[in-house]
PDB file of C-alpha atoms in Angstrom:
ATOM      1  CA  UNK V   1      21.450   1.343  -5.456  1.00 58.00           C
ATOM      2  CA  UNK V   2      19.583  -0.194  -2.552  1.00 63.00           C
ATOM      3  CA  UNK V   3      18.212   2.372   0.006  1.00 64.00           C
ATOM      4  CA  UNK V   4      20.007   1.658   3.021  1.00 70.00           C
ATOM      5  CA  UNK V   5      23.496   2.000   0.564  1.00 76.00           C
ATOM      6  CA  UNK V   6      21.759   5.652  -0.344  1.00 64.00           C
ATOM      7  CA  UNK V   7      21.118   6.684   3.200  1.00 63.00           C
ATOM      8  CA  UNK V   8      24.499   5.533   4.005  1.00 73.00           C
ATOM      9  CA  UNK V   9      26.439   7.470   1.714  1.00 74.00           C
ATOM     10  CA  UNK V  10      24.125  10.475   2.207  1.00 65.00           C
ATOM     11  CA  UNK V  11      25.179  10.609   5.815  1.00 66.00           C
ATOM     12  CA  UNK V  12      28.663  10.067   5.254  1.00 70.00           C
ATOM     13  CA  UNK V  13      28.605  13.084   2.413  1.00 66.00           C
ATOM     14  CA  UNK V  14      26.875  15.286   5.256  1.00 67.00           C
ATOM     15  CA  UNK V  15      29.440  14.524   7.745  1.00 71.00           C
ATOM     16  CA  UNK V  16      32.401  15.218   5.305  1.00 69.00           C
ATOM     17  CA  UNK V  17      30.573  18.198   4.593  1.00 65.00           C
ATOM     18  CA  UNK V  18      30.610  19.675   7.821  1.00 66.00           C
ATOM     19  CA  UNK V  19      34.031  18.864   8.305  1.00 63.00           C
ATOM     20  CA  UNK V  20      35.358  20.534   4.978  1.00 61.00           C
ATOM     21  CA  UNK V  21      33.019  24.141   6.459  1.00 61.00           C
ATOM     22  CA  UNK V  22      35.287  24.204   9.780  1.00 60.00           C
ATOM     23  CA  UNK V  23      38.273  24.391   6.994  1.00 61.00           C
ATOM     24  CA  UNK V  24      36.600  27.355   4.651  1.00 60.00           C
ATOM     25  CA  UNK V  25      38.287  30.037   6.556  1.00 59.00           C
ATOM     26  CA  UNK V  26      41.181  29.721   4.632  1.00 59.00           C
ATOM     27  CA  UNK V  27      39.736  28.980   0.851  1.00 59.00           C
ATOM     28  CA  UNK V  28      40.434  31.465  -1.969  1.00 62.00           C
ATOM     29  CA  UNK V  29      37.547  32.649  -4.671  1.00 61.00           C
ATOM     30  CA  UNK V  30      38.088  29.718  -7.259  1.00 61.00           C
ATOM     31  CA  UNK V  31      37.308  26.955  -4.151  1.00 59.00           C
ATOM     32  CA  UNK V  32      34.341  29.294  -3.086  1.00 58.00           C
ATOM     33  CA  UNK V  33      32.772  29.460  -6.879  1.00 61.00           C
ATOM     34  CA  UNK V  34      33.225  25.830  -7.181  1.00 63.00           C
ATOM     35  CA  UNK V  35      31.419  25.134  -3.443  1.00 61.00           C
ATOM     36  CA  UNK V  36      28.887  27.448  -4.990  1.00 62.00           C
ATOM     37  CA  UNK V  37      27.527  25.526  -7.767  1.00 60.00           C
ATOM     38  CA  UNK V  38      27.757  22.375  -5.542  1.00 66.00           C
ATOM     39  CA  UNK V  39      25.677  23.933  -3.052  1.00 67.00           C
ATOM     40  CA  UNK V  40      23.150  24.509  -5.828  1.00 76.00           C
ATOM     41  CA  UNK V  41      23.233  21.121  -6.743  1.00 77.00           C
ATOM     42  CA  UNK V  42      23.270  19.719  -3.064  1.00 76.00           C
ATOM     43  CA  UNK V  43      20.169  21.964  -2.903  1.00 80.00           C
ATOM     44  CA  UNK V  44      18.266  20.292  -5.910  1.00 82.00           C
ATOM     45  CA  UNK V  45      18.992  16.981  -4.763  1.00 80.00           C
ATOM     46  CA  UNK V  46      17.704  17.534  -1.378  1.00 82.00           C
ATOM     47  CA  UNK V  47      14.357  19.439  -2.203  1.00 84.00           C
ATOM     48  CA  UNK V  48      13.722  16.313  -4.477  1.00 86.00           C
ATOM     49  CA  UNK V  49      13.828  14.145  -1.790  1.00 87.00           C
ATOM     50  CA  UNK V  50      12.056  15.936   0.331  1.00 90.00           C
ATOM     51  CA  UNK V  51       9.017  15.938  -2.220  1.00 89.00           C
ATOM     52  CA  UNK V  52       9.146  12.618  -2.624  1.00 90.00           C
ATOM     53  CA  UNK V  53       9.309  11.991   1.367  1.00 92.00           C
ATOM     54  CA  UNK V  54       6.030  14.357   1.523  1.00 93.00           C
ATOM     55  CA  UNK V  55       4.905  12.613  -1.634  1.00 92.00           C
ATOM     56  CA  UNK V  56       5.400   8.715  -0.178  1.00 94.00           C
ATOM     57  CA  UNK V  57       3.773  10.572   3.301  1.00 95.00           C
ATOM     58  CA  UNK V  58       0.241  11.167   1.255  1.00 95.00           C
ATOM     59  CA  UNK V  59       0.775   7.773  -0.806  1.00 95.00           C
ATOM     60  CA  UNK V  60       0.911   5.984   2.423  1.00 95.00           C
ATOM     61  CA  UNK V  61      -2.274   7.968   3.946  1.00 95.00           C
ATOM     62  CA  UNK V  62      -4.220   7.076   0.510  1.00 94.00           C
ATOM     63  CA  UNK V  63      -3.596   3.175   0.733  1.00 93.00           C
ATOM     64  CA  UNK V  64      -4.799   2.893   4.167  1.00 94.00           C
ATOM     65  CA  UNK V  65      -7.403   4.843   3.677  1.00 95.00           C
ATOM     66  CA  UNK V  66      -8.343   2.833   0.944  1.00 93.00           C
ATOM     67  CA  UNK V  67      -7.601  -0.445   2.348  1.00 93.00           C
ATOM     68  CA  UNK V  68      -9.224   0.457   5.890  1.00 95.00           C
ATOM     69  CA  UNK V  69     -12.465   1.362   3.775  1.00 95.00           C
ATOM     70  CA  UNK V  70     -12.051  -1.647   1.798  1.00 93.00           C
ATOM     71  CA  UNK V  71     -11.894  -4.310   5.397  1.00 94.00           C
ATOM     72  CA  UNK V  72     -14.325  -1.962   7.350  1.00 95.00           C
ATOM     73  CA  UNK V  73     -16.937  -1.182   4.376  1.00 94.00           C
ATOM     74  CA  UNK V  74     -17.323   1.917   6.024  1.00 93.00           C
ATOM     75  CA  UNK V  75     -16.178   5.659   5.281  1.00 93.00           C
ATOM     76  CA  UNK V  76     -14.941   7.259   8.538  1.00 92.00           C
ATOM     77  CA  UNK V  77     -13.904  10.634   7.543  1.00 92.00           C
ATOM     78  CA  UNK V  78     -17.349  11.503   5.338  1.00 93.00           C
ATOM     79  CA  UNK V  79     -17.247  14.881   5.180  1.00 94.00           C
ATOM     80  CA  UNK V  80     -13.825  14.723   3.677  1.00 96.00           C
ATOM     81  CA  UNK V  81     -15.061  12.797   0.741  1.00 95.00           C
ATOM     82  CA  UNK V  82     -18.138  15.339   0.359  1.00 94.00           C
ATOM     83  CA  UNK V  83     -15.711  18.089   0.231  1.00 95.00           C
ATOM     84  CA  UNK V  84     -13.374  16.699  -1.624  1.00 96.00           C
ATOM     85  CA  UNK V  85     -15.868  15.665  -4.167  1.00 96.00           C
ATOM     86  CA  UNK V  86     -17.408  19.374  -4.594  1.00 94.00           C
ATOM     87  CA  UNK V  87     -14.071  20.908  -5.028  1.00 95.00           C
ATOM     88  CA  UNK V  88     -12.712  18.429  -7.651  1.00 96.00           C
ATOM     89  CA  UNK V  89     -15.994  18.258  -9.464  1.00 95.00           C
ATOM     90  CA  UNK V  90     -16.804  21.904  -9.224  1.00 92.00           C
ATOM     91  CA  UNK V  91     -13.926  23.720  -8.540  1.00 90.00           C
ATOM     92  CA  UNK V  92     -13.415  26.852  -6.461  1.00 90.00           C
ATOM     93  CA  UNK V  93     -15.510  29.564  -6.003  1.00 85.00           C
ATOM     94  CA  UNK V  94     -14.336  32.615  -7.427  1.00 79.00           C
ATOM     95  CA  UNK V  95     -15.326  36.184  -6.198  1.00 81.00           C
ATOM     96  CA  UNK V  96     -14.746  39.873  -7.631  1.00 81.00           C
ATOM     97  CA  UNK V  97     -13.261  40.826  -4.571  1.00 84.00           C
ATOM     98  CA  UNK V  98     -10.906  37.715  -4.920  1.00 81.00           C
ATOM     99  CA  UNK V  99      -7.095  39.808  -4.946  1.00 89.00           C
ATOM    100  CA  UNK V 100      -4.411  38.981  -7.728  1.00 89.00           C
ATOM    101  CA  UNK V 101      -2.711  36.222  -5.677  1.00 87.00           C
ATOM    102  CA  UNK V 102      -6.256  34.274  -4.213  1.00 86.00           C
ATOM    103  CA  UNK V 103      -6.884  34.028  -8.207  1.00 87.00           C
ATOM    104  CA  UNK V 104      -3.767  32.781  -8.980  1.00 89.00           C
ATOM    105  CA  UNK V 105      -4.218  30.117  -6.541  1.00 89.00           C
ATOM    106  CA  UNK V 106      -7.742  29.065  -7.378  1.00 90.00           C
ATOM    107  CA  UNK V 107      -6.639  28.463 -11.106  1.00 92.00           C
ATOM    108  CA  UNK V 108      -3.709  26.430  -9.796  1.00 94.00           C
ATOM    109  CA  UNK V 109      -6.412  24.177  -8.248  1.00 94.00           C
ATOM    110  CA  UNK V 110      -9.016  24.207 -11.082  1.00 94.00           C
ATOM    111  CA  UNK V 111      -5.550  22.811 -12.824  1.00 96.00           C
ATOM    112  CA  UNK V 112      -5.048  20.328  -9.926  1.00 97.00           C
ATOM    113  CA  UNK V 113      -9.144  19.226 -10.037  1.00 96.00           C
ATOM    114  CA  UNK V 114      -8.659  18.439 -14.130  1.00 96.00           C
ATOM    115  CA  UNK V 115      -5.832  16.478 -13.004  1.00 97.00           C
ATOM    116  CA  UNK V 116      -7.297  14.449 -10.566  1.00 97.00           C
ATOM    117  CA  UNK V 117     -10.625  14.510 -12.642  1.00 95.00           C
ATOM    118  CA  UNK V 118      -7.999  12.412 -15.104  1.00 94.00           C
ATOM    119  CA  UNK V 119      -7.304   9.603 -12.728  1.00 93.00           C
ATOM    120  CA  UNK V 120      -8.827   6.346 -12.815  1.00 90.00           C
ATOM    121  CA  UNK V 121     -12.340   6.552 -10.894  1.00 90.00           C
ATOM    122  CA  UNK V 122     -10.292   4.274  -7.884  1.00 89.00           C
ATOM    123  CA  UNK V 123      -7.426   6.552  -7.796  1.00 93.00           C
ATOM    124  CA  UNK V 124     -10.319   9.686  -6.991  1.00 94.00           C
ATOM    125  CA  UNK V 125     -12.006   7.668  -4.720  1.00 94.00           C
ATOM    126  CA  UNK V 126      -9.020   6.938  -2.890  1.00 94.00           C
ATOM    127  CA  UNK V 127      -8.079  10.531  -3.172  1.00 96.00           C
ATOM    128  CA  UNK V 128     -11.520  12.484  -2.219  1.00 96.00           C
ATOM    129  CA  UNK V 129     -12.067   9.783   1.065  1.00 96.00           C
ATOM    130  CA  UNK V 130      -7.960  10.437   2.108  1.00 96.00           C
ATOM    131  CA  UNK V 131      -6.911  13.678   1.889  1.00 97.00           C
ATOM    132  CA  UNK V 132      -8.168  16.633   3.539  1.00 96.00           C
ATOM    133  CA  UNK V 133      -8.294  19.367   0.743  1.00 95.00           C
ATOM    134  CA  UNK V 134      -5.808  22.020   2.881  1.00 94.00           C
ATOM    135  CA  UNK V 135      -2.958  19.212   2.122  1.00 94.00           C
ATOM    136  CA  UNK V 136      -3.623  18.928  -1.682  1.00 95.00           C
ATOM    137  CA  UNK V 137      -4.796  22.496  -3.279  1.00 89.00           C
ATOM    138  CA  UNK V 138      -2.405  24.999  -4.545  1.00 81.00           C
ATOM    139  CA  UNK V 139      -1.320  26.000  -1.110  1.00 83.00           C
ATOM    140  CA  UNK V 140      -1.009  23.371   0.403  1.00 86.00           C
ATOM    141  CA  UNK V 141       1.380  21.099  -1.671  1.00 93.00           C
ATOM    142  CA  UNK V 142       3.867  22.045  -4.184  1.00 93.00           C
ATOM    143  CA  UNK V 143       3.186  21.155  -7.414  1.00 94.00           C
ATOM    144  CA  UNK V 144       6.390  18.234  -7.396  1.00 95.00           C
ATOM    145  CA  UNK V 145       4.636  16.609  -4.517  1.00 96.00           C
ATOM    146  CA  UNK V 146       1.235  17.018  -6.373  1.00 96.00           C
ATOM    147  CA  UNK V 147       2.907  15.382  -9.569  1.00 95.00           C
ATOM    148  CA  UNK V 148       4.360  12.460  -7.689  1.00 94.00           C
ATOM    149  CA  UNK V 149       1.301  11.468  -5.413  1.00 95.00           C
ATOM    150  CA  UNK V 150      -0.553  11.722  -8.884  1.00 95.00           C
ATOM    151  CA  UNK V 151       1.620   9.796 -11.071  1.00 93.00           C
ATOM    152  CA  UNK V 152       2.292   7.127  -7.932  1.00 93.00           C
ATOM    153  CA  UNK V 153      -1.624   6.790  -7.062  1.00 91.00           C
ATOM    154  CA  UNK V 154      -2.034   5.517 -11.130  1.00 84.00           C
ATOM    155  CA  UNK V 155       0.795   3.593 -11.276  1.00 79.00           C
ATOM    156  CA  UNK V 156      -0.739   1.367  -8.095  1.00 72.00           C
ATOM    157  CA  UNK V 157      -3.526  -0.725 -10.324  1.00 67.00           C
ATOM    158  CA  UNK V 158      -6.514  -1.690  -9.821  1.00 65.00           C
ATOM    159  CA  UNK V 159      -7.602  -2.384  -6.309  1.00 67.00           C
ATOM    160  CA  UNK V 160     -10.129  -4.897  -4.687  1.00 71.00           C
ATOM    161  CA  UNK V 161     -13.752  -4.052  -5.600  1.00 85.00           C
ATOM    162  CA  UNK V 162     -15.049  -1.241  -3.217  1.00 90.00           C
ATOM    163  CA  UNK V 163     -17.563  -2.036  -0.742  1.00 92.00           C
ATOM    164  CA  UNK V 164     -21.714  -1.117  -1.595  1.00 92.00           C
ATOM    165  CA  UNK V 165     -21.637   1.901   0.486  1.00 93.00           C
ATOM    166  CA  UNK V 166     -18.979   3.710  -1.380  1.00 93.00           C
ATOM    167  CA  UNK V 167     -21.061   3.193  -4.285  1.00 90.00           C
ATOM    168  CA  UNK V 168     -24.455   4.452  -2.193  1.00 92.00           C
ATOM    169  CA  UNK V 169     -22.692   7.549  -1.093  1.00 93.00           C
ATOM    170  CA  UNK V 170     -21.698   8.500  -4.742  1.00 92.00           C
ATOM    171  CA  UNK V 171     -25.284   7.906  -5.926  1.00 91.00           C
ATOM    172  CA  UNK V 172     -26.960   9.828  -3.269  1.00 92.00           C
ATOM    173  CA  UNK V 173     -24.095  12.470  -3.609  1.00 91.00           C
ATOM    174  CA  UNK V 174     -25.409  12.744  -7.327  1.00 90.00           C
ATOM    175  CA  UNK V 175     -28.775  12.864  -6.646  1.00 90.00           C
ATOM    176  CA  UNK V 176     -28.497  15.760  -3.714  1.00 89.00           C
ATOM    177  CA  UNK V 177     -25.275  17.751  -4.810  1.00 88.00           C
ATOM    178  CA  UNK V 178     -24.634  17.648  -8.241  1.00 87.00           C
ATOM    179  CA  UNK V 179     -27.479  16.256 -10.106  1.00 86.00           C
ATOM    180  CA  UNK V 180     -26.336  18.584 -13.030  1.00 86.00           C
ATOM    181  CA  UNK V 181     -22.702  18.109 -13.535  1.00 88.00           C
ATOM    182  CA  UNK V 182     -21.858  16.685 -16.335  1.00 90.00           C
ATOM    183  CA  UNK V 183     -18.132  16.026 -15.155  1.00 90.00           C
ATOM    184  CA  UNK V 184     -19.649  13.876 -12.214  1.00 92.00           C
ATOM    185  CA  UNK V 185     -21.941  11.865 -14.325  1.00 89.00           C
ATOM    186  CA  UNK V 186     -19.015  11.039 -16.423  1.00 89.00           C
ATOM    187  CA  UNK V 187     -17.254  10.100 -13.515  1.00 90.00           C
ATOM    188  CA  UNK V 188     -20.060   7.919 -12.245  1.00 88.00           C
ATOM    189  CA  UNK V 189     -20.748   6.279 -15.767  1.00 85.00           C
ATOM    190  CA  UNK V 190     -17.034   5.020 -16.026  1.00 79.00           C
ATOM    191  CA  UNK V 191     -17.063   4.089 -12.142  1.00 76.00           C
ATOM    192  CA  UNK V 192     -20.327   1.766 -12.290  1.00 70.00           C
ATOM    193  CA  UNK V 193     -22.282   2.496 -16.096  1.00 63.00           C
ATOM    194  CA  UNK V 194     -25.984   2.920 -15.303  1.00 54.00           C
ATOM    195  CA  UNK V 195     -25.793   3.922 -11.308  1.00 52.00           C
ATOM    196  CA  UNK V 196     -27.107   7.352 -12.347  1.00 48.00           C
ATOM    197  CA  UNK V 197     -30.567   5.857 -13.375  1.00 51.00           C
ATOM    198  CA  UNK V 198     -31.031   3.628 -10.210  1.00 47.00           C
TER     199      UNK V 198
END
């Protein structure tokens, strides 16, 4: 079904919708069971779109980020990428004073740095130098929108060759940050084998 057909019908279902409510006043318990379990499913539906709306939102930032990088050969929004990099590469910092519900959340987003640790070396490029980490750790974005900005940021391919200063940042980031981390030598090695010894 085409998207314009989609939108179509969706607005015609809401308008029908509000119609039937002005008639409710006189339905009996079997109508009002049955609107029930519709609601649910009118629920479900439209908290799926609207994670794939948010989802498509991020997607969008991502590319042009990526692409403005790319045609400019410049980062604008460093200190994005150098926290970004930290956090996925080491993870948050845990503390015993940390309360029951801060250290749920920081193991939701040592979960979400393996995850993005898993993407191609362009896809966490494109992720560290786009999005600011409020909008991506485990408060920040529920875990649908997570899983579809994930699984849609792989399924894009390859993109052109990034520019030499993405690759200078990433070595000097090595050298001064995390000199000792074996998950961002790995990452380096499959990005551009032998960097690490320039």
């Amino acid at each position: 079904m085409a998207s314009s057909e989609a939108l179509s019908r969706l607005h015609n279902l809401a308008s029908e919708t509000e119609h039937l409510a002005v008639h409710m006043g006189q339905a009996d318990d079997a109508l009002l069971i049955g609107l029930s379990v519709d609601h649910k499913k009118f629920k479900k539906a439209a908290t799926k779109i609207r994670h794939q709306i948010d989802g498509k939102r991020h997607l969008s930032r991502v590319e042009s980020t990526r692409a403005t990088i790319i045609a400019e050969k410049t980062i604008r929004k460093m200190s994005t990428l150098k926290k970004n990099l930290s956090l996925i590469f080491q993870g948050p910092t845990a503390s015993a004073l940390d309360n029951a519900r801060n250290r749920t959340r920081m193991k939701q987003t040592t979960l979400r740095c393996a995850r993005i640790r898993s993407l191609r070396p362009d896809s966490v490029i494109s992720w560290a130098a786009a999005l600011p980490i409020t909008d991506w750790k485990s408060d920040g974005m529920s875990n649908e929108v997570f899983d579809f900005l994930t699984s849609r940021i792989e399924a894009a391919g390859e993109v052109q060759p990034w520019p030499p200063v993405v690759r200078e940042i990433l070595r000097i980031f090595q050298l001064e940050v995390m000199p000792h981390s074996e998950e961002y030598n790995k990452f380096i090695d499959s990005t551009w084998p032998g960097l690490g010894e320039e």
